[in-house]
Amino acid sequence: MRTSIIGYPRIGALRELKFASENYFKGRFSIDELIRTGTDLRAAHWRIQRENGITFIPSNDFSFYDGVLDTACLFNIVPERYRALGLGELETYFAMARGYQGEQGDVKALSMKKWFNTNYHYMVPEIDDATTIQLAGTKPFDEFAEAKELGIATKPVLIGAFTLLKLAKYTGAKQAVDFVQATAKAYAAALAKLGGLGAEWIQIDEPILVTDLSEADVALFKKLYSAILADKGSANILLQTYFGDVRDGYVELQALPFDGIGIDFIEGKRSLDLIRQFGFSDKKTLFAGVLNGKNVWRNRYANAIALVQELRSHTGQIVLSSSCSLLHVPYSTKGETKLPEENTRHLAFAEEKLRELAELREILTNDVPVASPLYQENERLFGASRFTGNAALQARTAALTEADFARLPAFAERAIAQKAKFNLPPLPTTTIGSFPQTAEVRANRSAFKKGSITEERYKQFNREQIAACIARQETVGLDVLVHGEYERNDMVEYFGECLDGFLFTEQAWVQSYGTRCVKPPIIWGDISRSKPITVEYSTYAKSLTDKPVKGMLTGPVTILNWSFPREDIGLKDSAYQIALAIRDEVLDLERSGIEIIQIDEAALREKLPLRRSDWQSEYLSWAIPAFRLVHAGVRPETQIHTHMCYSQFSDIIRDIDAMDADVISFEASRSDLAIIDAINGCGFRTEVGPGVYDIHSPRIPTAGEIKQGLYRMLDKIDAGKLWVNPDCGLKTRGETETWASLRHMVQATLEVRESL
Ligand code: GLN
Ligand code: ZN
């Protein structure tokens, strides 16, 4: 039996590529040093796969920034404004990735989007009417040859033509269909060249096939591949899908002359049914994604083996594969020196997943797989209990009723009580929570973490920051104040550390985009809160002012979406556990006199399923209630705020309203304000604070432009419902620009209020 993986992480086990790239961007590394880092990493990654006996080792899965951008460059999709800079090839590539400001000109980066249902982000290729799609680069050929030099025959990987054309942005009159011929020709040329170099198999990734496809989409797909495969040459072509099932194109896939089809049996809910119903061509090889490429847990061999045995009754040629690229998991549990073996033996990062594929292969060579010692050892691992469950919590979750999710009285009545209580001016001003994290703020936290200062000193420093921040917010004239979040680095990390049930890693980094990596905590057990988390700082801040101070929490869906979830219970169950913990915090804040509480759901949209038909049933039906569970127990006059980082929620606007917060703030200064129309159109109840200026840039907005923005909002939104705030937290900004911007924001608001 053969084994395959779809892709390997590339940032480096110690994030070597990140640091080399950043050094290069800062001018501390030469381009050659950066290139050498890439070469070394590729060699290391190929070798480790060879050591684990992987049959189909990918090449061209490496990237200096992003694989979609690599593909765009390979096929000459480089907008003129980048070419015009007259830079070298790699420099032009980085200009597209990050923007360029220098002697050769000034251009912004291409836009960036979330890669399907992952936390990875790709650069959006931009195609205009003058774009000539043709084979222009050499990266896949070079990397194939490089591996060959090392004695390793690889399976080159290309992001497919259909996915590329579907993800691209068209800035002219031409659309995807207008580029079919040229694209097909360019891909055919790449395949022929790889075949000529000796590639036996070539993997073409088409993850877009797992999304909802229209008939026109399927027609486009068929047209592209009929042309690409018309004269396909010597190499075998594997059409690889992942992140779901291919229900809308399964029959067409079988009919086209691919030599192999890669199918995801982990996230592809209907994958097995499709094979049962339509069979699998005996002329093709099935690359069966049986090993979860996204999660960090050991594979339960019993399930994988049972699946493969059923697949064997449908088709003869099966390759064991990961369900998606291993890009989405960290490198190796070997990097976790602080986690005990009783934890790590349940974890499988990329390297351990290679080992698991090898073990599955070995088990399957047995006549009686279940008799294999490896199989039995794995069953023992899963048979033993991993942790002691929290019986009290389980009883509490089981006893939840509708009433626990329903805040009373209804919004309109609460709104009246709150208006009377807070007596805020129209268009109240506030911020999203965090204030600039200066070097001293970070140094204080890290000194405390390292144990080089006492807890008392650490807290005293934070109290001083809070006092200064409150005083300045008062001087600037904001209406609802915050404590500033000086104790938090990443908010999910912060709450994870304060709750029971999470595991923290040292080196378990995952690439989010470019050189940016995240280290999501692992949800290990039942989540609970053993003591108040934020009460001390919030009440301290409140004691310093007569103005209302918002308590600041992160919501359950965001905590869950930015962690590695458990596999032994569902997402809904984990979300409810986290919700109960945060609910206790909300009630403690309320009891301590905090009258406004913001519960951030920055990542609410993140795990929205790829198929619209799954939005409610698989996600919103528990994600929205989880949020309500957090705040449903508060008194009518306690005002609940929430915050979302993006305003792309026109399509789930009713669900956002059903969160039943009293106020929602969101990013709006960079978007086209379609959201304001959506809010206006649907009778949205929740009061809104669309961000009035962009916090992603150091630029200080003028009072005049903020004023204009406010008037535009007032055209659509009732003045009694509008709040004034920046787009998001201010922690990444500098001090000077922050306070100047807030002064302008308040000034603009005062002027607009006068005119109401
Ligand atoms: N309260 C958080 C902050 O201000 C919210 C951050 C976020 O939405 N990502 O930083
Ligand atoms: Zn935000």
JSON list of C-alpha atoms in Angstrom, two decimals, residues 526-722:
[
{"chain": "A", "resi": 526, "resn": "ASP", "atom": "CA", "xyz": [-13.63, 20.10, 29.87]},
{"chain": "A", "resi": 527, "resn": "ILE", "atom": "CA", "xyz": [-13.38, 23.87, 30.10]},
{"chain": "A", "resi": 528, "resn": "SER", "atom": "CA", "xyz": [-14.19, 25.58, 33.36]},
{"chain": "A", "resi": 529, "resn": "ARG", "atom": "CA", "xyz": [-13.36, 28.69, 35.33]},
{"chain": "A", "resi": 530, "resn": "SER", "atom": "CA", "xyz": [-12.08, 28.29, 38.84]},
{"chain": "A", "resi": 531, "resn": "LYS", "atom": "CA", "xyz": [-11.90, 31.96, 39.79]},
{"chain": "A", "resi": 532, "resn": "PRO", "atom": "CA", "xyz": [-12.75, 35.42, 38.47]},
{"chain": "A", "resi": 533, "resn": "ILE", "atom": "CA", "xyz": [-10.42, 36.54, 35.66]},
{"chain": "A", "resi": 534, "resn": "THR", "atom": "CA", "xyz": [-11.01, 40.20, 34.84]},
{"chain": "A", "resi": 535, "resn": "VAL", "atom": "CA", "xyz": [-12.88, 41.51, 37.86]},
{"chain": "A", "resi": 536, "resn": "GLU", "atom": "CA", "xyz": [-9.88, 42.94, 39.64]},
{"chain": "A", "resi": 537, "resn": "TYR", "atom": "CA", "xyz": [-8.63, 45.21, 36.85]},
{"chain": "A", "resi": 538, "resn": "SER", "atom": "CA", "xyz": [-12.12, 46.18, 35.70]},
{"chain": "A", "resi": 539, "resn": "THR", "atom": "CA", "xyz": [-13.28, 47.24, 39.15]},
{"chain": "A", "resi": 540, "resn": "TYR", "atom": "CA", "xyz": [-10.02, 49.07, 39.71]},
{"chain": "A", "resi": 541, "resn": "ALA", "atom": "CA", "xyz": [-10.56, 51.04, 36.49]},
{"chain": "A", "resi": 542, "resn": "LYS", "atom": "CA", "xyz": [-14.14, 51.76, 37.51]},
{"chain": "A", "resi": 543, "resn": "SER", "atom": "CA", "xyz": [-13.02, 53.09, 40.90]},
{"chain": "A", "resi": 544, "resn": "LEU", "atom": "CA", "xyz": [-11.03, 55.82, 39.15]},
{"chain": "A", "resi": 545, "resn": "THR", "atom": "CA", "xyz": [-13.85, 57.50, 37.27]},
{"chain": "A", "resi": 546, "resn": "ASP", "atom": "CA", "xyz": [-17.50, 58.51, 37.39]},
{"chain": "A", "resi": 547, "resn": "LYS", "atom": "CA", "xyz": [-17.95, 57.52, 33.78]},
{"chain": "A", "resi": 548, "resn": "PRO", "atom": "CA", "xyz": [-19.10, 54.00, 32.90]},
{"chain": "A", "resi": 549, "resn": "VAL", "atom": "CA", "xyz": [-16.26, 51.51, 32.35]},
{"chain": "A", "resi": 550, "resn": "LYS", "atom": "CA", "xyz": [-16.82, 48.53, 30.04]},
{"chain": "A", "resi": 551, "resn": "GLY", "atom": "CA", "xyz": [-15.76, 45.10, 31.24]},
{"chain": "A", "resi": 552, "resn": "MET", "atom": "CA", "xyz": [-13.91, 43.30, 28.44]},
{"chain": "A", "resi": 553, "resn": "LEU", "atom": "CA", "xyz": [-14.28, 39.61, 27.64]},
{"chain": "A", "resi": 554, "resn": "THR", "atom": "CA", "xyz": [-13.79, 37.27, 24.70]},
{"chain": "A", "resi": 555, "resn": "GLY", "atom": "CA", "xyz": [-16.74, 35.20, 23.56]},
{"chain": "A", "resi": 556, "resn": "PRO", "atom": "CA", "xyz": [-16.97, 31.41, 23.41]},
{"chain": "A", "resi": 557, "resn": "VAL", "atom": "CA", "xyz": [-17.11, 31.06, 19.64]},
{"chain": "A", "resi": 558, "resn": "THR", "atom": "CA", "xyz": [-13.96, 33.12, 19.16]},
{"chain": "A", "resi": 559, "resn": "ILE", "atom": "CA", "xyz": [-12.07, 31.23, 21.87]},
{"chain": "A", "resi": 560, "resn": "LEU", "atom": "CA", "xyz": [-13.12, 27.95, 20.25]},
{"chain": "A", "resi": 561, "resn": "ASN", "atom": "CA", "xyz": [-12.38, 29.04, 16.67]},
{"chain": "A", "resi": 562, "resn": "TRP", "atom": "CA", "xyz": [-8.86, 30.16, 17.52]},
{"chain": "A", "resi": 563, "resn": "SER", "atom": "CA", "xyz": [-8.00, 26.95, 19.40]},
{"chain": "A", "resi": 564, "resn": "PHE", "atom": "CA", "xyz": [-7.43, 23.35, 18.30]},
{"chain": "A", "resi": 565, "resn": "PRO", "atom": "CA", "xyz": [-10.73, 21.71, 19.21]},
{"chain": "A", "resi": 566, "resn": "ARG", "atom": "CA", "xyz": [-11.31, 18.31, 20.78]},
{"chain": "A", "resi": 567, "resn": "GLU", "atom": "CA", "xyz": [-12.40, 15.43, 18.60]},
{"chain": "A", "resi": 568, "resn": "ASP", "atom": "CA", "xyz": [-14.04, 13.34, 21.27]},
{"chain": "A", "resi": 569, "resn": "ILE", "atom": "CA", "xyz": [-16.87, 15.84, 21.74]},
{"chain": "A", "resi": 570, "resn": "GLY", "atom": "CA", "xyz": [-18.51, 18.16, 19.25]},
{"chain": "A", "resi": 571, "resn": "LEU", "atom": "CA", "xyz": [-17.79, 21.85, 18.74]},
{"chain": "A", "resi": 572, "resn": "LYS", "atom": "CA", "xyz": [-21.16, 22.74, 20.17]},
{"chain": "A", "resi": 573, "resn": "ASP", "atom": "CA", "xyz": [-20.40, 21.00, 23.45]},
{"chain": "A", "resi": 574, "resn": "SER", "atom": "CA", "xyz": [-17.05, 22.76, 23.77]},
{"chain": "A", "resi": 575, "resn": "ALA", "atom": "CA", "xyz": [-18.65, 26.08, 22.89]},
{"chain": "A", "resi": 576, "resn": "TYR", "atom": "CA", "xyz": [-21.27, 25.65, 25.60]},
{"chain": "A", "resi": 577, "resn": "GLN", "atom": "CA", "xyz": [-18.63, 24.75, 28.18]},
{"chain": "A", "resi": 578, "resn": "ILE", "atom": "CA", "xyz": [-16.65, 27.88, 27.35]},
{"chain": "A", "resi": 579, "resn": "ALA", "atom": "CA", "xyz": [-19.87, 29.90, 27.31]},
{"chain": "A", "resi": 580, "resn": "LEU", "atom": "CA", "xyz": [-20.71, 28.78, 30.85]},
{"chain": "A", "resi": 581, "resn": "ALA", "atom": "CA", "xyz": [-17.25, 29.78, 32.08]},
{"chain": "A", "resi": 582, "resn": "ILE", "atom": "CA", "xyz": [-17.55, 33.23, 30.50]},
{"chain": "A", "resi": 583, "resn": "ARG", "atom": "CA", "xyz": [-21.11, 33.52, 31.77]},
{"chain": "A", "resi": 584, "resn": "ASP", "atom": "CA", "xyz": [-19.84, 33.14, 35.32]},
{"chain": "A", "resi": 585, "resn": "GLU", "atom": "CA", "xyz": [-17.33, 35.89, 34.62]},
{"chain": "A", "resi": 586, "resn": "VAL", "atom": "CA", "xyz": [-20.08, 38.14, 33.25]},
{"chain": "A", "resi": 587, "resn": "LEU", "atom": "CA", "xyz": [-22.16, 37.63, 36.38]},
{"chain": "A", "resi": 588, "resn": "ASP", "atom": "CA", "xyz": [-19.16, 38.27, 38.62]},
{"chain": "A", "resi": 589, "resn": "LEU", "atom": "CA", "xyz": [-18.44, 41.51, 36.78]},
{"chain": "A", "resi": 590, "resn": "GLU", "atom": "CA", "xyz": [-22.06, 42.55, 37.14]},
{"chain": "A", "resi": 591, "resn": "ARG", "atom": "CA", "xyz": [-22.04, 41.71, 40.84]},
{"chain": "A", "resi": 592, "resn": "SER", "atom": "CA", "xyz": [-18.91, 43.82, 41.27]},
{"chain": "A", "resi": 593, "resn": "GLY", "atom": "CA", "xyz": [-20.64, 46.86, 39.84]},
{"chain": "A", "resi": 594, "resn": "ILE", "atom": "CA", "xyz": [-19.54, 46.73, 36.20]},
{"chain": "A", "resi": 595, "resn": "GLU", "atom": "CA", "xyz": [-22.57, 47.93, 34.30]},
{"chain": "A", "resi": 596, "resn": "ILE", "atom": "CA", "xyz": [-21.44, 47.59, 30.69]},
{"chain": "A", "resi": 597, "resn": "ILE", "atom": "CA", "xyz": [-19.77, 44.39, 29.51]},
{"chain": "A", "resi": 598, "resn": "GLN", "atom": "CA", "xyz": [-18.33, 43.81, 26.06]},
{"chain": "A", "resi": 599, "resn": "ILE", "atom": "CA", "xyz": [-17.98, 40.23, 24.86]},
{"chain": "A", "resi": 600, "resn": "ASP", "atom": "CA", "xyz": [-15.84, 40.15, 21.71]},
{"chain": "A", "resi": 601, "resn": "GLU", "atom": "CA", "xyz": [-16.73, 37.68, 18.98]},
{"chain": "A", "resi": 602, "resn": "ALA", "atom": "CA", "xyz": [-13.98, 38.73, 16.58]},
{"chain": "A", "resi": 603, "resn": "ALA", "atom": "CA", "xyz": [-13.86, 35.31, 14.93]},
{"chain": "A", "resi": 604, "resn": "LEU", "atom": "CA", "xyz": [-17.54, 34.49, 14.77]},
{"chain": "A", "resi": 605, "resn": "ARG", "atom": "CA", "xyz": [-17.59, 34.19, 11.00]},
{"chain": "A", "resi": 606, "resn": "GLU", "atom": "CA", "xyz": [-14.40, 32.20, 10.79]},
{"chain": "A", "resi": 607, "resn": "LYS", "atom": "CA", "xyz": [-15.82, 28.69, 10.98]},
{"chain": "A", "resi": 608, "resn": "LEU", "atom": "CA", "xyz": [-18.91, 29.32, 8.92]},
{"chain": "A", "resi": 609, "resn": "PRO", "atom": "CA", "xyz": [-19.18, 26.12, 6.80]},
{"chain": "A", "resi": 610, "resn": "LEU", "atom": "CA", "xyz": [-18.16, 26.25, 3.16]},
{"chain": "A", "resi": 611, "resn": "ARG", "atom": "CA", "xyz": [-21.60, 25.23, 1.96]},
{"chain": "A", "resi": 612, "resn": "ARG", "atom": "CA", "xyz": [-24.47, 27.55, 2.64]},
{"chain": "A", "resi": 613, "resn": "SER", "atom": "CA", "xyz": [-26.81, 24.66, 3.28]},
{"chain": "A", "resi": 614, "resn": "ASP", "atom": "CA", "xyz": [-24.69, 23.80, 6.33]},
{"chain": "A", "resi": 615, "resn": "TRP", "atom": "CA", "xyz": [-24.58, 27.30, 7.83]},
{"chain": "A", "resi": 616, "resn": "GLN", "atom": "CA", "xyz": [-27.51, 26.85, 10.17]},
{"chain": "A", "resi": 617, "resn": "SER", "atom": "CA", "xyz": [-27.48, 23.16, 10.85]},
{"chain": "A", "resi": 618, "resn": "GLU", "atom": "CA", "xyz": [-23.76, 22.81, 11.40]},
{"chain": "A", "resi": 619, "resn": "TYR", "atom": "CA", "xyz": [-22.82, 26.12, 12.92]},
{"chain": "A", "resi": 620, "resn": "LEU", "atom": "CA", "xyz": [-25.09, 29.07, 13.55]},
{"chain": "A", "resi": 621, "resn": "SER", "atom": "CA", "xyz": [-27.66, 26.90, 15.33]},
{"chain": "A", "resi": 622, "resn": "TRP", "atom": "CA", "xyz": [-25.22, 26.54, 18.24]},
{"chain": "A", "resi": 623, "resn": "ALA", "atom": "CA", "xyz": [-22.76, 29.43, 17.78]},
{"chain": "A", "resi": 624, "resn": "ILE", "atom": "CA", "xyz": [-25.40, 32.12, 18.25]},
{"chain": "A", "resi": 625, "resn": "PRO", "atom": "CA", "xyz": [-27.01, 30.40, 21.26]},
{"chain": "A", "resi": 626, "resn": "ALA", "atom": "CA", "xyz": [-23.54, 29.94, 22.79]},
{"chain": "A", "resi": 627, "resn": "PHE", "atom": "CA", "xyz": [-23.15, 33.70, 22.75]},
{"chain": "A", "resi": 628, "resn": "ARG", "atom": "CA", "xyz": [-26.58, 34.22, 24.25]},
{"chain": "A", "resi": 629, "resn": "LEU", "atom": "CA", "xyz": [-25.81, 31.73, 26.98]},
{"chain": "A", "resi": 630, "resn": "VAL", "atom": "CA", "xyz": [-22.97, 33.99, 28.06]},
{"chain": "A", "resi": 631, "resn": "HIS", "atom": "CA", "xyz": [-25.08, 37.04, 28.74]},
{"chain": "A", "resi": 632, "resn": "ALA", "atom": "CA", "xyz": [-28.68, 35.87, 29.15]},
{"chain": "A", "resi": 633, "resn": "GLY", "atom": "CA", "xyz": [-28.42, 35.95, 32.95]},
{"chain": "A", "resi": 634, "resn": "VAL", "atom": "CA", "xyz": [-27.71, 39.67, 33.40]},
{"chain": "A", "resi": 635, "resn": "ARG", "atom": "CA", "xyz": [-30.09, 42.32, 34.72]},
{"chain": "A", "resi": 636, "resn": "PRO", "atom": "CA", "xyz": [-32.08, 44.41, 32.21]},
{"chain": "A", "resi": 637, "resn": "GLU", "atom": "CA", "xyz": [-30.03, 47.55, 32.87]},
{"chain": "A", "resi": 638, "resn": "THR", "atom": "CA", "xyz": [-26.68, 45.84, 32.35]},
{"chain": "A", "resi": 639, "resn": "GLN", "atom": "CA", "xyz": [-25.61, 46.73, 28.85]},
{"chain": "A", "resi": 640, "resn": "ILE", "atom": "CA", "xyz": [-24.02, 44.00, 26.74]},
{"chain": "A", "resi": 641, "resn": "HIS", "atom": "CA", "xyz": [-21.75, 44.98, 23.88]},
{"chain": "A", "resi": 642, "resn": "THR", "atom": "CA", "xyz": [-20.10, 42.75, 21.32]},
{"chain": "A", "resi": 643, "resn": "HIS", "atom": "CA", "xyz": [-17.44, 43.40, 18.70]},
{"chain": "A", "resi": 644, "resn": "MET", "atom": "CA", "xyz": [-16.67, 41.76, 15.37]},
{"chain": "A", "resi": 645, "resn": "CYS", "atom": "CA", "xyz": [-13.56, 42.48, 13.37]},
{"chain": "A", "resi": 646, "resn": "TYR", "atom": "CA", "xyz": [-15.08, 42.41, 9.94]},
{"chain": "A", "resi": 647, "resn": "SER", "atom": "CA", "xyz": [-18.27, 43.82, 8.66]},
{"chain": "A", "resi": 648, "resn": "GLN", "atom": "CA", "xyz": [-18.82, 41.03, 6.11]},
{"chain": "A", "resi": 649, "resn": "PHE", "atom": "CA", "xyz": [-21.91, 39.76, 7.79]},
{"chain": "A", "resi": 650, "resn": "SER", "atom": "CA", "xyz": [-24.68, 41.08, 5.56]},
{"chain": "A", "resi": 651, "resn": "ASP", "atom": "CA", "xyz": [-25.51, 37.49, 4.68]},
{"chain": "A", "resi": 652, "resn": "ILE", "atom": "CA", "xyz": [-25.93, 36.46, 8.33]},
{"chain": "A", "resi": 653, "resn": "ILE", "atom": "CA", "xyz": [-27.35, 39.75, 9.55]},
{"chain": "A", "resi": 654, "resn": "ARG", "atom": "CA", "xyz": [-30.36, 38.17, 11.26]},
{"chain": "A", "resi": 655, "resn": "ASP", "atom": "CA", "xyz": [-28.13, 35.79, 13.15]},
{"chain": "A", "resi": 656, "resn": "ILE", "atom": "CA", "xyz": [-26.01, 38.71, 14.35]},
{"chain": "A", "resi": 657, "resn": "ASP", "atom": "CA", "xyz": [-29.14, 40.42, 15.62]},
{"chain": "A", "resi": 658, "resn": "ALA", "atom": "CA", "xyz": [-30.17, 37.15, 17.26]},
{"chain": "A", "resi": 659, "resn": "MET", "atom": "CA", "xyz": [-27.02, 37.29, 19.40]},
{"chain": "A", "resi": 660, "resn": "ASP", "atom": "CA", "xyz": [-29.24, 39.74, 21.28]},
{"chain": "A", "resi": 661, "resn": "ALA", "atom": "CA", "xyz": [-26.45, 42.05, 22.41]},
{"chain": "A", "resi": 662, "resn": "ASP", "atom": "CA", "xyz": [-27.46, 45.63, 23.18]},
{"chain": "A", "resi": 663, "resn": "VAL", "atom": "CA", "xyz": [-24.67, 47.18, 21.11]},
{"chain": "A", "resi": 664, "resn": "ILE", "atom": "CA", "xyz": [-22.35, 45.82, 18.40]},
{"chain": "A", "resi": 665, "resn": "SER", "atom": "CA", "xyz": [-19.21, 47.52, 17.09]},
{"chain": "A", "resi": 666, "resn": "PHE", "atom": "CA", "xyz": [-17.46, 46.38, 13.94]},
{"chain": "A", "resi": 667, "resn": "GLU", "atom": "CA", "xyz": [-14.89, 47.33, 11.34]},
{"chain": "A", "resi": 668, "resn": "ALA", "atom": "CA", "xyz": [-16.42, 49.55, 8.71]},
{"chain": "A", "resi": 669, "resn": "SER", "atom": "CA", "xyz": [-13.97, 52.23, 7.64]},
{"chain": "A", "resi": 670, "resn": "ARG", "atom": "CA", "xyz": [-12.35, 50.08, 4.96]},
{"chain": "A", "resi": 671, "resn": "SER", "atom": "CA", "xyz": [-15.50, 48.46, 3.64]},
{"chain": "A", "resi": 672, "resn": "ASP", "atom": "CA", "xyz": [-18.02, 49.70, 1.16]},
{"chain": "A", "resi": 673, "resn": "LEU", "atom": "CA", "xyz": [-20.72, 50.26, 3.77]},
{"chain": "A", "resi": 674, "resn": "ALA", "atom": "CA", "xyz": [-22.95, 47.59, 2.24]},
{"chain": "A", "resi": 675, "resn": "ILE", "atom": "CA", "xyz": [-23.40, 46.47, 5.80]},
{"chain": "A", "resi": 676, "resn": "ILE", "atom": "CA", "xyz": [-25.03, 49.77, 6.71]},
{"chain": "A", "resi": 677, "resn": "ASP", "atom": "CA", "xyz": [-27.60, 49.16, 3.99]},
{"chain": "A", "resi": 678, "resn": "ALA", "atom": "CA", "xyz": [-28.15, 45.64, 5.24]},
{"chain": "A", "resi": 679, "resn": "ILE", "atom": "CA", "xyz": [-28.68, 46.92, 8.77]},
{"chain": "A", "resi": 680, "resn": "ASN", "atom": "CA", "xyz": [-31.02, 49.57, 7.50]},
{"chain": "A", "resi": 681, "resn": "GLY", "atom": "CA", "xyz": [-32.93, 47.11, 5.38]},
{"chain": "A", "resi": 682, "resn": "CYS", "atom": "CA", "xyz": [-33.61, 44.36, 7.87]},
{"chain": "A", "resi": 683, "resn": "GLY", "atom": "CA", "xyz": [-34.92, 46.22, 10.89]},
{"chain": "A", "resi": 684, "resn": "PHE", "atom": "CA", "xyz": [-31.80, 45.46, 12.91]},
{"chain": "A", "resi": 685, "resn": "ARG", "atom": "CA", "xyz": [-32.55, 46.00, 16.60]},
{"chain": "A", "resi": 686, "resn": "THR", "atom": "CA", "xyz": [-29.07, 46.05, 18.11]},
{"chain": "A", "resi": 687, "resn": "GLU", "atom": "CA", "xyz": [-27.44, 49.48, 18.46]},
{"chain": "A", "resi": 688, "resn": "VAL", "atom": "CA", "xyz": [-24.40, 49.78, 16.20]},
{"chain": "A", "resi": 689, "resn": "GLY", "atom": "CA", "xyz": [-20.93, 51.27, 16.29]},
{"chain": "A", "resi": 690, "resn": "PRO", "atom": "CA", "xyz": [-19.50, 50.97, 12.76]},
{"chain": "A", "resi": 691, "resn": "GLY", "atom": "CA", "xyz": [-15.82, 51.90, 13.11]},
{"chain": "A", "resi": 692, "resn": "VAL", "atom": "CA", "xyz": [-15.25, 55.51, 12.06]},
{"chain": "A", "resi": 693, "resn": "TYR", "atom": "CA", "xyz": [-11.56, 55.18, 11.33]},
{"chain": "A", "resi": 694, "resn": "ASP", "atom": "CA", "xyz": [-9.06, 52.52, 10.27]},
{"chain": "A", "resi": 695, "resn": "ILE", "atom": "CA", "xyz": [-6.85, 51.29, 13.09]},
{"chain": "A", "resi": 696, "resn": "HIS", "atom": "CA", "xyz": [-4.75, 49.12, 10.74]},
{"chain": "A", "resi": 697, "resn": "SER", "atom": "CA", "xyz": [-2.75, 52.12, 9.64]},
{"chain": "A", "resi": 698, "resn": "PRO", "atom": "CA", "xyz": [-0.84, 54.73, 11.64]},
{"chain": "A", "resi": 699, "resn": "ARG", "atom": "CA", "xyz": [-2.53, 57.51, 9.72]},
{"chain": "A", "resi": 700, "resn": "ILE", "atom": "CA", "xyz": [-4.38, 60.04, 11.89]},
{"chain": "A", "resi": 701, "resn": "PRO", "atom": "CA", "xyz": [-7.86, 60.76, 10.51]},
{"chain": "A", "resi": 702, "resn": "THR", "atom": "CA", "xyz": [-9.00, 64.38, 10.48]},
{"chain": "A", "resi": 703, "resn": "ALA", "atom": "CA", "xyz": [-12.06, 65.44, 12.44]},
{"chain": "A", "resi": 704, "resn": "GLY", "atom": "CA", "xyz": [-13.56, 66.60, 9.15]},
{"chain": "A", "resi": 705, "resn": "GLU", "atom": "CA", "xyz": [-13.44, 63.21, 7.48]},
{"chain": "A", "resi": 706, "resn": "ILE", "atom": "CA", "xyz": [-14.82, 61.47, 10.57]},
{"chain": "A", "resi": 707, "resn": "LYS", "atom": "CA", "xyz": [-17.66, 63.98, 10.61]},
{"chain": "A", "resi": 708, "resn": "GLN", "atom": "CA", "xyz": [-18.47, 63.29, 6.98]},
{"chain": "A", "resi": 709, "resn": "GLY", "atom": "CA", "xyz": [-18.45, 59.58, 7.70]},
{"chain": "A", "resi": 710, "resn": "LEU", "atom": "CA", "xyz": [-20.85, 60.09, 10.58]},
{"chain": "A", "resi": 711, "resn": "TYR", "atom": "CA", "xyz": [-23.26, 62.06, 8.44]},
{"chain": "A", "resi": 712, "resn": "ARG", "atom": "CA", "xyz": [-23.19, 59.30, 5.86]},
{"chain": "A", "resi": 713, "resn": "MET", "atom": "CA", "xyz": [-24.06, 56.78, 8.56]},
{"chain": "A", "resi": 714, "resn": "LEU", "atom": "CA", "xyz": [-26.80, 59.01, 9.91]},
{"chain": "A", "resi": 715, "resn": "ASP", "atom": "CA", "xyz": [-28.47, 58.91, 6.50]},
{"chain": "A", "resi": 716, "resn": "LYS", "atom": "CA", "xyz": [-29.18, 55.26, 7.12]},
{"chain": "A", "resi": 717, "resn": "ILE", "atom": "CA", "xyz": [-29.04, 54.74, 10.86]},
{"chain": "A", "resi": 718, "resn": "ASP", "atom": "CA", "xyz": [-31.23, 56.33, 13.49]},
{"chain": "A", "resi": 719, "resn": "ALA", "atom": "CA", "xyz": [-29.22, 58.72, 15.69]},
{"chain": "A", "resi": 720, "resn": "GLY", "atom": "CA", "xyz": [-30.60, 57.02, 18.78]},
{"chain": "A", "resi": 721, "resn": "LYS", "atom": "CA", "xyz": [-28.92, 53.79, 17.74]},
{"chain": "A", "resi": 722, "resn": "LEU", "atom": "CA", "xyz": [-25.51, 54.96, 16.60]}
]
